[in-house]
Structure formats: C-alpha cells, structure tokens
XYZ file of C-alpha atoms in Angstrom:
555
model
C 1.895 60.451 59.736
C -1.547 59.991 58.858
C -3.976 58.936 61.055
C -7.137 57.616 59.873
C -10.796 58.012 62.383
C -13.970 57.297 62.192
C -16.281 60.138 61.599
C -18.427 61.403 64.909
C -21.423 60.533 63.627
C -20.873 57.025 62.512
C -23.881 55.823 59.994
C -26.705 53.616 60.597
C -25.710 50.575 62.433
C -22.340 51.579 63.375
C -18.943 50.659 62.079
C -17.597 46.880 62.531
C -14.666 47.029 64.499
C -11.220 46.537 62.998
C -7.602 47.307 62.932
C -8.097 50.434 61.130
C -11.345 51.623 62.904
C -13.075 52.257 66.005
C -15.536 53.852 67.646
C -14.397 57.170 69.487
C -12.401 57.942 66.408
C -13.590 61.232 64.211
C -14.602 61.291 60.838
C -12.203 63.567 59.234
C -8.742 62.695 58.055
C -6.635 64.869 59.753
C -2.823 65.665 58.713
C -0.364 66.440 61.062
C 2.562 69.285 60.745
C 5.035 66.296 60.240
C 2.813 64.701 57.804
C 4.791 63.687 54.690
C 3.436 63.103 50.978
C 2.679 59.527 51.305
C -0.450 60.574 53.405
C -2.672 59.945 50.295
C -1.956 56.470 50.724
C -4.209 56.586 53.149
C -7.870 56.224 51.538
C -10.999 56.214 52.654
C -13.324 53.991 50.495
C -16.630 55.064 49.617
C -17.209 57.213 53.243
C -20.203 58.693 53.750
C -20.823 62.130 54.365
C -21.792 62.604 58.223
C -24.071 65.893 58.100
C -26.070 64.316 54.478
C -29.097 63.724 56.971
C -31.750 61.828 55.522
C -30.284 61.061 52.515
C -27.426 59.796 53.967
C -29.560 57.587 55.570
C -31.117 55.994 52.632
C -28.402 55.013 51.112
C -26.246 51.968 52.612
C -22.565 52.739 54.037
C -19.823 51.535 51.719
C -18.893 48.271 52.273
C -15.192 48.015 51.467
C -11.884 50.414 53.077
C -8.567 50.532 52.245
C -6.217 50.194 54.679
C -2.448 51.679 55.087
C 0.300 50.131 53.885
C 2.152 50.691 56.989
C -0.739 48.514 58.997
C 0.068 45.409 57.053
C 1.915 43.317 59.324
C 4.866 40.868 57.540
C 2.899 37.749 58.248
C 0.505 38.576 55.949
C 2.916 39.628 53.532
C 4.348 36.273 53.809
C 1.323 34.342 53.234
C 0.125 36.198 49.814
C 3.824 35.226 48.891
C 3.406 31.942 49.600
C -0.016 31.294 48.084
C 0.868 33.563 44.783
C 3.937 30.903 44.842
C 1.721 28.033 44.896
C -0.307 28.940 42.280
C 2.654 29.551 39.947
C 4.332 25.950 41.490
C 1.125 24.061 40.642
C 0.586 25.463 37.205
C 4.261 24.340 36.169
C 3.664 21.115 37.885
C 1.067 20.547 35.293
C 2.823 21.705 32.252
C 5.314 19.223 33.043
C 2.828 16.117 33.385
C 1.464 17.463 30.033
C 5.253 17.510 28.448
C 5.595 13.822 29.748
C 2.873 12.403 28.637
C 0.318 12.241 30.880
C -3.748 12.622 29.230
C -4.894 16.285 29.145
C -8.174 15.104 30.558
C -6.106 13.397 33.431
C -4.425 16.193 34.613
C -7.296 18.524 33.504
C -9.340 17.339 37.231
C -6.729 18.242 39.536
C -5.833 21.137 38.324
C -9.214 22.095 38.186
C -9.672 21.561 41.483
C -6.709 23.744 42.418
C -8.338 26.106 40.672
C -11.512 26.733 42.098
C -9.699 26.683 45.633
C -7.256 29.011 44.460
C -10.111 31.112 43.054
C -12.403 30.840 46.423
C -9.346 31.860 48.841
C -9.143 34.985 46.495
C -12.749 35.724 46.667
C -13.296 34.995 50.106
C -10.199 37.073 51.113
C -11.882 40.081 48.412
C -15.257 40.106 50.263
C -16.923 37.072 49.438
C -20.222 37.857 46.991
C -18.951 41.773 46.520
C -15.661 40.540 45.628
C -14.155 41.639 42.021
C -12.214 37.940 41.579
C -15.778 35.594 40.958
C -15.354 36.106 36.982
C -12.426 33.645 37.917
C -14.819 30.758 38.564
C -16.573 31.271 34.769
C -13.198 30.991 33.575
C -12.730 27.687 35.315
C -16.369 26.360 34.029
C -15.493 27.619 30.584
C -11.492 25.838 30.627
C -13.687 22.048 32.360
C -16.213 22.440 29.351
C -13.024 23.134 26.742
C -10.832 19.997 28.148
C -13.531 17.803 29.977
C -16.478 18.854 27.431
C -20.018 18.114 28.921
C -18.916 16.127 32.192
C -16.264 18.560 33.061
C -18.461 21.763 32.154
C -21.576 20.183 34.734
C -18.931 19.096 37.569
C -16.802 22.321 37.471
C -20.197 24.474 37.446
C -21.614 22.622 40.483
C -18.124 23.249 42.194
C -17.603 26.732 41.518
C -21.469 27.197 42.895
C -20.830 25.700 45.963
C -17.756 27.398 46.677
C -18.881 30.639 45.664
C -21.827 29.930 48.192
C -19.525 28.775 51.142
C -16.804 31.291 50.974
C -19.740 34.001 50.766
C -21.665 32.889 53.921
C -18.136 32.838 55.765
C -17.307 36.552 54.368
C -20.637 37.887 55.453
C -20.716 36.101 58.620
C -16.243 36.771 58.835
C -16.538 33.212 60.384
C -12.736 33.006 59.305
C -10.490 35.998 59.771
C -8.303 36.258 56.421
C -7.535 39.699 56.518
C -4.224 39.077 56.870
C -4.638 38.061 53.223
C -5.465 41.503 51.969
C -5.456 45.021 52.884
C -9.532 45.255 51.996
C -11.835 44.996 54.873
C -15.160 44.420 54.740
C -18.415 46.852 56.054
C -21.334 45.642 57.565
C -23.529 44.598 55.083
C -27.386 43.634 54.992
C -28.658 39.778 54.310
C -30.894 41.203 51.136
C -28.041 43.058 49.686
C -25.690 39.623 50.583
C -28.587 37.869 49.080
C -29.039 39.921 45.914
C -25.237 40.112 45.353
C -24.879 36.731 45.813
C -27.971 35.774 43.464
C -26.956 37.556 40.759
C -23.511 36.229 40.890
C -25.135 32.235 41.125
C -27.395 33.258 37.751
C -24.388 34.555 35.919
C -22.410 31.027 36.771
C -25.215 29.107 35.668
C -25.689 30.734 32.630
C -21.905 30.464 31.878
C -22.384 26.862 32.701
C -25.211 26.365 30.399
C -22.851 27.515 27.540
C -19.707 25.493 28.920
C -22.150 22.595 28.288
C -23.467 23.730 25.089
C -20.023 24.315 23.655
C -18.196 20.989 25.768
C -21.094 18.997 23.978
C -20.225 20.341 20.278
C -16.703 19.741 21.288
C -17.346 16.318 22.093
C -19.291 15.459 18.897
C -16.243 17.045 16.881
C -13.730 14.956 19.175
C -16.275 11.628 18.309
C -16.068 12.924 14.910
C -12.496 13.367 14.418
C -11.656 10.227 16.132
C -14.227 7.598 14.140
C -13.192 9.802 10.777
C -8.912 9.267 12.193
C -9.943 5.023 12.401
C -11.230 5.015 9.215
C -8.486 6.990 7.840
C -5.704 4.459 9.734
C -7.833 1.810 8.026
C -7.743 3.158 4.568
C -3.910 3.509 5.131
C -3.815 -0.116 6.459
C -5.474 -0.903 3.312
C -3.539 0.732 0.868
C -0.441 -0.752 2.840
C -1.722 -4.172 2.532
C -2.238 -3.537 -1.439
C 1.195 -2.271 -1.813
C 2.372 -5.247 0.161
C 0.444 -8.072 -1.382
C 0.481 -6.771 -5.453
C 0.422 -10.118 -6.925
C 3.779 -9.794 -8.921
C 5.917 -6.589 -9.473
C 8.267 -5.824 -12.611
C 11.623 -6.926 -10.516
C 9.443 -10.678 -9.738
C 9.015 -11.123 -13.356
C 12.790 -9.732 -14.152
C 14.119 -12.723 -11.445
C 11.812 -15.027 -13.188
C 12.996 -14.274 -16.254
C 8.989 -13.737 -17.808
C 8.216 -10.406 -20.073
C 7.184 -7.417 -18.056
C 3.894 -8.000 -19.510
C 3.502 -10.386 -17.222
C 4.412 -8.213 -14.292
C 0.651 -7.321 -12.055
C -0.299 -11.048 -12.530
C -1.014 -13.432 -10.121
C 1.998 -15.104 -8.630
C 1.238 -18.191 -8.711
C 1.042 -18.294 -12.259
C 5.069 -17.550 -12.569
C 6.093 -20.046 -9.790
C 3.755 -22.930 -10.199
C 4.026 -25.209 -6.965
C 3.771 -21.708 -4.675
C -0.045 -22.405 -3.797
C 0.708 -25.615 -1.764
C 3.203 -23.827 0.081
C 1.130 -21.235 1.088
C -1.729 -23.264 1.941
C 0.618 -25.214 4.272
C 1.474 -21.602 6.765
C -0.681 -21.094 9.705
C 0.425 -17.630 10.386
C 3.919 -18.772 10.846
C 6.711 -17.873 8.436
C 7.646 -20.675 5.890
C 10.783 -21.038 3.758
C 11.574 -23.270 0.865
C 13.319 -23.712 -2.644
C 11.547 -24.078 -5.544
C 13.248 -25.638 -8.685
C 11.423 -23.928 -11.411
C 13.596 -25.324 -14.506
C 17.030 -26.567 -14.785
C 18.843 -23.094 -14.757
C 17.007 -21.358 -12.443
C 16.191 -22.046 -8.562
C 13.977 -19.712 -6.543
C 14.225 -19.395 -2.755
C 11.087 -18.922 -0.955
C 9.930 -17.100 1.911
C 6.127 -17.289 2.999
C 4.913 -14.476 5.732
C 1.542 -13.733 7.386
C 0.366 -10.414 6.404
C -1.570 -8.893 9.251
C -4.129 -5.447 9.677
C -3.901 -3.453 12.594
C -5.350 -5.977 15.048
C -2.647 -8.656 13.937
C -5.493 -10.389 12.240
C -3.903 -12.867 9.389
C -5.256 -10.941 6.155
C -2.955 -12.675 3.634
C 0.608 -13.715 2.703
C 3.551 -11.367 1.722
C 5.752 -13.931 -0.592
C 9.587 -12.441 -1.081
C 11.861 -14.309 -3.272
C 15.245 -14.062 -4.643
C 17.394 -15.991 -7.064
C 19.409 -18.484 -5.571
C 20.774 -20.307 -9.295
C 24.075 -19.234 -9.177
C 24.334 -20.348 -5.150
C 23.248 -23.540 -6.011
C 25.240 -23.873 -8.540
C 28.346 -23.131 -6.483
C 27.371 -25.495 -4.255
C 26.193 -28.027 -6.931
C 30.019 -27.010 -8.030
C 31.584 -28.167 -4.762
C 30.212 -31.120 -4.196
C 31.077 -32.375 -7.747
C 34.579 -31.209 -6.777
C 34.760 -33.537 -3.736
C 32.940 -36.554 -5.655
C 35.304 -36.323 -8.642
C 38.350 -36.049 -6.448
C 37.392 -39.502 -5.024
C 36.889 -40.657 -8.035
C 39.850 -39.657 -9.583
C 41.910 -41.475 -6.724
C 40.000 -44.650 -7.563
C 40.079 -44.414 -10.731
C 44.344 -43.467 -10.463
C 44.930 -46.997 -8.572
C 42.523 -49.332 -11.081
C 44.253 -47.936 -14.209
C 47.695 -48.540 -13.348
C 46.623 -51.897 -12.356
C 44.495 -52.840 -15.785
C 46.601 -51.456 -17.452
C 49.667 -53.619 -17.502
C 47.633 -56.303 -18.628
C 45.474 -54.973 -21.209
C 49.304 -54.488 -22.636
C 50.332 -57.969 -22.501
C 46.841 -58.967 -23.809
C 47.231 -56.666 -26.810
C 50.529 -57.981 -28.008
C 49.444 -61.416 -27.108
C 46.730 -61.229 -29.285
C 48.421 -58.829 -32.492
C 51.040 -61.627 -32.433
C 48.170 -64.152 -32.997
C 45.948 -62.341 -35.694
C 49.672 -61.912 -37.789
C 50.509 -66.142 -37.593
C 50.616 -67.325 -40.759
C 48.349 -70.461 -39.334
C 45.467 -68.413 -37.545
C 41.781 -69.045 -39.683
C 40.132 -66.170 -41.343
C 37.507 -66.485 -38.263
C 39.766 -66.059 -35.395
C 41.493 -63.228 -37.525
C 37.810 -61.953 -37.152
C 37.904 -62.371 -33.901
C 40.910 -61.337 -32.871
C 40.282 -58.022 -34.869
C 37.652 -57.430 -32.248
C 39.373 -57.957 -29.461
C 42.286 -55.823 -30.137
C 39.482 -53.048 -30.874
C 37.720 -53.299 -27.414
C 41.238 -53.543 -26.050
C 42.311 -50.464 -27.625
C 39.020 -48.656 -26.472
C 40.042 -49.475 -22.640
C 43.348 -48.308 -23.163
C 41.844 -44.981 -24.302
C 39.262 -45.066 -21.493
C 42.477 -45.819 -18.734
C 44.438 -42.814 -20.421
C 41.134 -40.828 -19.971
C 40.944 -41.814 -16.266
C 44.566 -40.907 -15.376
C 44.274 -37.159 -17.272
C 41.452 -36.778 -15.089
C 42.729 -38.346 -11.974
C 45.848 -36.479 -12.170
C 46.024 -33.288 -14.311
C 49.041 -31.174 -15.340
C 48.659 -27.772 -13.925
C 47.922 -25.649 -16.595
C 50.621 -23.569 -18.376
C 48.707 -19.955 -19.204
C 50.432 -17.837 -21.456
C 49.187 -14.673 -23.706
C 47.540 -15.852 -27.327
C 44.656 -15.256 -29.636
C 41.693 -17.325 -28.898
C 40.041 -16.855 -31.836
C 43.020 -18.429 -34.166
C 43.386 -21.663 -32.091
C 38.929 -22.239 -32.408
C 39.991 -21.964 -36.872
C 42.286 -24.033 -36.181
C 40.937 -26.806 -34.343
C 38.225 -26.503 -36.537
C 39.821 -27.377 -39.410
C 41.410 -29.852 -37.833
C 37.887 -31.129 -37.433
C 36.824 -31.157 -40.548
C 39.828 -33.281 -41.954
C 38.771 -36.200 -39.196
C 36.576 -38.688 -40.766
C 34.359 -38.781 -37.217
C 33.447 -35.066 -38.684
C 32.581 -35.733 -42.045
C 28.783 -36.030 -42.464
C 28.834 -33.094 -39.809
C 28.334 -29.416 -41.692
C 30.437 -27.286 -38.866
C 30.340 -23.096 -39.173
C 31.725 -20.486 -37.008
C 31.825 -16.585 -36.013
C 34.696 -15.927 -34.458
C 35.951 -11.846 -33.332
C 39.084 -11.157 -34.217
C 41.169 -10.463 -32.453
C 40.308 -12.143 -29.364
C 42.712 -12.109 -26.728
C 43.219 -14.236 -23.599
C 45.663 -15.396 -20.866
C 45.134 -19.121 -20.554
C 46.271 -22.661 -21.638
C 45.941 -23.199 -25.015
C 46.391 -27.070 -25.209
C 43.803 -27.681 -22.311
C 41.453 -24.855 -24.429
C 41.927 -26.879 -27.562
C 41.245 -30.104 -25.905
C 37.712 -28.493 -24.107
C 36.706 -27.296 -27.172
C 37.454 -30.665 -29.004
C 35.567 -33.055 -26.494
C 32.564 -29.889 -27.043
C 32.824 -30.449 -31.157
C 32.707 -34.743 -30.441
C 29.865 -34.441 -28.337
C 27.755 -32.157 -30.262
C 28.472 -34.543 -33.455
C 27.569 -37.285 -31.819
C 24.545 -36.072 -30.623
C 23.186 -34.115 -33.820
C 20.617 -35.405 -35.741
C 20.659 -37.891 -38.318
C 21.584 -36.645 -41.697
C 22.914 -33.813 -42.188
C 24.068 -32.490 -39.225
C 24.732 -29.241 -37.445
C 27.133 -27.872 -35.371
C 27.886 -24.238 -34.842
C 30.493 -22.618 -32.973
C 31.030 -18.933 -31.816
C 33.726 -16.776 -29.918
C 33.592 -13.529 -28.748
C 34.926 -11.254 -26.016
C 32.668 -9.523 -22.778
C 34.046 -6.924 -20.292
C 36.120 -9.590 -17.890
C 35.479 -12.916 -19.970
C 36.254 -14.286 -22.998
C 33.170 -16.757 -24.599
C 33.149 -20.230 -26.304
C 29.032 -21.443 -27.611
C 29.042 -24.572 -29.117
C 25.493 -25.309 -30.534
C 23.986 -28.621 -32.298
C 20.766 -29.047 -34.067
C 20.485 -32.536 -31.607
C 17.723 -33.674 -29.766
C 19.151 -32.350 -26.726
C 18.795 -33.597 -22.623
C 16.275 -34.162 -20.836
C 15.507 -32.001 -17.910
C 16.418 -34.318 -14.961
C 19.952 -35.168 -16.798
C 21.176 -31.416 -16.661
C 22.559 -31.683 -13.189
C 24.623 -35.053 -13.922
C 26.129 -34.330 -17.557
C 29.371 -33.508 -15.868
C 29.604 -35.900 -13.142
C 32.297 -38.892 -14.420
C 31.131 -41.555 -16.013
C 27.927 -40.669 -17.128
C 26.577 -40.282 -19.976
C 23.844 -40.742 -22.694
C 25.432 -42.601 -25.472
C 26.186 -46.532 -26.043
C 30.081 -45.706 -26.732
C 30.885 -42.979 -24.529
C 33.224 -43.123 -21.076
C 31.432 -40.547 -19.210
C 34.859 -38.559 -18.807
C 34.941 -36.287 -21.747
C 32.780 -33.228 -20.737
C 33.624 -34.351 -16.793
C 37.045 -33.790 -18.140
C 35.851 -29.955 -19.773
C 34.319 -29.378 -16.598
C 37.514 -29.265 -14.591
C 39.806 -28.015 -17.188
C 37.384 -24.489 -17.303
C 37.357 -24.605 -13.557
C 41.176 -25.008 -13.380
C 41.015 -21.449 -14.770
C 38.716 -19.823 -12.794
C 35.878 -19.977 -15.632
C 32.316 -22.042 -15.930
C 30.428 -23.874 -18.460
C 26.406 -22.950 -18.922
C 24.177 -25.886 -20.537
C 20.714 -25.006 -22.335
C 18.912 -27.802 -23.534
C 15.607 -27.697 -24.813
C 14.584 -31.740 -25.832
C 13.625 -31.814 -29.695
C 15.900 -28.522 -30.576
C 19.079 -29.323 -29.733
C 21.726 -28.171 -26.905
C 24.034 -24.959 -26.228
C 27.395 -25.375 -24.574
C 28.578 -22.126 -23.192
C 32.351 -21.603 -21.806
C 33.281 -18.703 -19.900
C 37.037 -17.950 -18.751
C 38.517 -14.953 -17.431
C 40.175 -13.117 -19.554
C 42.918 -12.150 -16.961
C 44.016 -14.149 -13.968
C-alpha cells in the first residue's frame, strides 16, 4: 500500500495540515514489499525538492495535492452525486418550462441563478481564485447577454464577480471545509499571489462582460428590429386581408346579379341600388335583409363589420346570395293555400247562382222568340241572355278550378298537340286579326296530360291576343326539349305588365282587362303545378310579355 509523507524538510512556512499530510511525515514516497501497481495513484502535485536550497526557497510551494482514492470517504462520494444530479435535474426542469410555454427570458433568471451557484460550489470546492472551473462564470455572462441582452449581460456580470470574490476569500481563508467535495486540497498560499490570481481572474470577467453587453445590446436592437419590422409585416397582411375581403364586387356578385362580368371590380352599390342605406344603418353589429331588385330576382342580404387587428370597425364585408327561387316557392305556397279557399267559396256560390241564371236564361230566350215582344226588348233581351251566358262561363270556370279532375298522364308528342291547337286557333274568329308563328322540335316527347296541356296553352294563346297591340298583332310560340324538362314560350308583341302586377297575375280573379274573370292563367297556374312543372313571366312594359312553361318530362 502506498503511503504518502511529508518530506523532512518541509518548505518555507510549513505544510497546512490535512488528511493526507502531517508534520513528522518524510518527504519521499516510499513503496512497500506488498505494494501493488495501483501505487501510482498516489501523486504528489507539484512537490518541491527538499535539498534545492536557495532556490527552492524562491520559488513558492505548490499549492494543490492529489489525494488517494482510497482516502475518499463515501460521504463525499455521495454528495458530488447528489449535486452532479441536481445540476442535470434543474437543467431538464427548464427544458420542460421552455417546451410548455413559458418566456425564454422568464426562465432565463432562475436558471441563471442556478448557474452561478452551481459554478461557485465548483470553484470554491477547486481552490477558489486558482481553481480551473472560473471560465464557467464567462460562460454564464456570455448565455445572460445572449437571452437577457444588456440587462441580463450587467446583472449576471455583477453576480458572477461577487461570487467569484466570496467563494475565493472562503478558499483562501478554508472558512468552510468542502473537501469532502473533491479529492484536491489546497497549499498555503500568500495574500499577493491570492490577490494577483484573483485580480486577474476579476479583469478577465469584466472584460467578458463588456462584450456580453456589447453583443446583448446589438441583440436587442435586432430583436427591436425584427419585432417593429414583424408589426408592420402583420399589418401589411391585415391589409391585404381587408382588400381581399372588402373588393367592391367579384365575378360570382355580378354572375348572381345577372350584370356582364365587365361589371365585376365595381362598386357594389352600383349593382344593388338601396344597399347604401342599409349599411349606413349597422353600428358594428351584423344586419340582414332582402332586397327586391326586379320582379324575377330577390337578393338576401347580410351586412358585417369588418375589423383590423385591434377589432377596430374598418368597413363592411356584404355577402349575398340568391334567394328568387325560395321566394318563389314560398310565393308558390301561399298562393296554394289562398286559392284553395277560394276555390271552396267559389264551389258553394256557383252551385247556388247557378240554378237560377238557368231559369233566367230560358225565361228570357222564351221571351225574345214571342211573336208579340217589340224590336227594343228583343234588343234587350239579346243582352241579357249575353251577360247571362258570360256568368255561366265564369261559374263553369270557378268549378274547374274549385274542383279539378286529377290529371290523366299518358306518353305523346308535345310538339303535334302545340300544331294542332294552333290551327285550331287560327280557324277561331277571336284569332283572326292575330298573325300567330311557331318553332316547334320534333319530335318532342313527354309524359303528361294532354287535354289539361292543350287547355294551358289555349288560355296562354287568348291572353297574349288579347293583350297584343293594336293592328296587326303578334304572337309567337315555341317548344323544345332540355335535359329533365320539356318547354312551352308563348311571346306577344303587347305592352306587357307592369312591375308591381308580376306577383298577382296568377292569383284568381285578377286581372288587367275589362272582360276577363281573373281565372284563366290562375287556372294555367295550377294545371302546370298539378304536374310538378312552373310557369316563368318576363315582362318588360312597352315590349311585350314572355310566358314560359316548364314540365317534367318524366314523373
């Protein structure tokens, strides 16, 4: 086994004391017979040479020993365990705040505090100002100035300084025994070479400082930098969000509104007149309406704020969509319910005139044919029996409408029956100043009714002669066949219908001219809806009207 001594002539001052060392103890390193190869563990740092006489004594002893391994009792085994165990524990218990969110520059203090405690147990437990472990603290000033730029860099310098200072004093002075914590052991050593150690180590910190600040304060300006050139950036973006958002009228708002795509970039208002005023009427809440723009075409509106990043009102986003064919469904039902009143009315009052509009007729064509009756009651008579006759046809009206046959669909060629019935049409004397023409496809199958067709498409041909213009008048009719529907247009050269009486030319009972009974295109109306089909009116007032029938072409 190896036994370390202190040599006989012990230099200037003496050795301290310690487990490894005393007094009466030679200076040579003696091996004994037994002695096994793991003597040369046992090392003798830096020893001076006992017979070097003067020189010897120039020259300061070595300050540092190592000890053998052997001598290192367990507890201090288990304490560089524990605080090596620490270190790694604290370290991962700041990755994790970092994973979960928690500011870099928040977590940055604490664990640069651990550091520089971590760091001054090391050095204090290395020899203080001689101890190998102080470039640690420049790390820590350079890591402060990197996360915490200039703040960090001036706090962390002034920490590591004092530190290094304290734990120094209590090495030199061994004011603390932590040799437990390592197997070095500190020499006597002089207060100017503490003092010159410990000076030189203080200048390099400062200076490492002074470029922790220098290069934490360009950090900062870039950080400044980065973040004031990110707002403007998020602005821009906002920006060119709010542009997309609020372009005054795409290609898919003019296709709804039925304009050219010329049109499409101009300002909306211009395509829905009325939208202003609705606008103007939202304070930052949204706002929903319907706006009627012409007889065949409703929009529905919806009015939202449009805010910026710091939900400051900027504008209005405006999003519509077509609604027409909703309203018209529901335009559609209600009719339905109104005429189905009506029709039940209108069942019980025409079985009830009608009985005596009978006995009135004969009474009356027994008169005109007495051999006694005056030319002028013959006149007047002649009248009567007219008018009668026209409320007979108007009662006969009301009870097809009030109670109508089921209709009776069966497979034939719609395109024969509209030749047919108009040539039927031109034989009729109600027809003859009117100039009728047709286009027609052939053949032009369908599955539906053909009397109730025939009798739609001969109250269309009586109300487009009646209303065509004076003269010579026109009246065109065309057929032809789409993917699931077969088409009936009947057009006139008339003066056509006013805007506001659009939504009323089917109800019952109205209508526009002296003679009529209001029942004819009510009448057309349910017979297309019967099979499943609807009828389209464009009128434009000076130019005439366009009746267009739709049925399925299969049911």
């Amino acid at each position: 086994m190896i036994r370390p001594a202190l040599a006989a002539h012990p230099p200037e001052g003496g050795y301290r004391e310690g487990p490894l060392y005393n007094d009466d103890r030679a200076a040579a390193v003696h091996q004994t017979a037994d002695a096994e190869p793991r003597a040369a563990r046992a090392i003798a740092g830096r020893l001076a040479d006992p017979h070097a006489g003067a020189a010897g004594q120039r020259h300061r002893p070595p300050r540092w020993i190592l000890a053998t391994a052997e001598q290192v009792p367990h507890s201090a085994v288990w304490l560089q365990s524990g605080i090596i165990a620490a270190t790694y524990l604290t370290s991962i218990a700041f990755g994790v705040m970092l994973r979960r969110g928690h500011p870099p520059r928040a977590v940055a203090r604490p664990m640069q505090a651990a550091d520089i405690a971590v760091t001054s147990l090391l050095v204090y437990a290395t020899g203080g100002a001689e101890s190998p472990y102080i470039f640690l603290y420049a790390l820590s000033i350079v890591g402060a100035g990197a996360l915490s730029y200039r703040g960090g860099a001036v706090v962390v310098t002034l920490a590591s300084i004092t530190s290094l200072i304290v734990v120094s004093l209590l090495a030199w002075t061994q004011a603390i025994d932590l040799s437990a914590l390592s197997q070095i052991h500190p020499w006597e050593q002089s207060a100017v070479d503490f003092g010159r150690t410990l000076g030189i180590n203080l200048a390099a910190l400062v200076g490492v400082g002074a470029l922790a600040f220098i290069f934490g304060d360009q950090l900062q300006r870039g950080a400044e930098t980065l973040a004031t050139t990110r707002k403007a950036a998020a602005d821009l973006l906002t920006l060119h969000e709010d542009i997309v958002r609020s372009l005054t009228a795409n290609a898919a708002a003019a296709d709804i509104l039925g304009q050219p795509p010329a049109l499409a970039g101009q300002p909306i208002d211009k395509l829905m007149p009325g939208l202003s005023a609705l606008v103007a009427t939202g304070h930052g809440e949204v706002r929903r309406a319907d706006l009627q723009l012409s007889a065949d075409l409703t929009i529905g509106v919806t009015v939202s704020p449009l805010r910026d990043v710091r939900n400051h009102v900027i504008g209005r986003v405006v999003n519509f969509q077509d609604l027409t064919e909703l309203r018209r469904l529901e335009a559609q039902s209600r009719r339905s319910e109104r005429l189905a009143m009506v029709g039940q009315l209108a069942a019980g009052v025409a079985h009830e005139i009608r009985n005596p509009l009978a006995s009135i007729s004969g009474s009356i064509e027994l008169l005109r044919q007495g051999p006694s009756a005056p030319e002028e009651d013959r006149a007047l008579m002649a009248i009567v029996h007219r008018e009668i006759q026209r409320l007979n046809a108007l009662i006969g009206d009301l009870l097809d409408y009030a109670n109508p046959k089921p209709p009776q669909p069966v497979d034939f060629d719609l395109g024969v029956m509209v030749e047919e019935t108009l040539k039927v049409a031109r034989a009729e004397p109600a027809f003859a100043s009117v100039e009728m023409a047709m286009e027609v496809d052939r053949p032009l199958p369908i599955h539906a009714d053909p009397a109730k067709l025939r009798q739609v498409l001969w109250n269309l041909l009586r109300n487009a002669a009646d209303a065509a213009a004076l003269g010579k008048k026109h009246v065109h009719v065309d057929a032809w066949r789409e993917v699931d529907a077969t088409i009936i247009a009947v057009t006139d050269d008339g003066p056509g219908i006013a805007a506001d009486q659009l939504t009323r030319i089917f109800d019952p009972f109205f209508t526009t001219k002296s003679k009529g009974t209001g029942l004819g295109l009510a009448t057309c109306h349910a017979i297309v809806a019967e099979h499943g089909g609807h009828i389209d009116v464009t009128s434009e007032p000076g130019k005439g009207t366009r009746m267009l029938v739709s049925v399925p072409r299969h049911r």
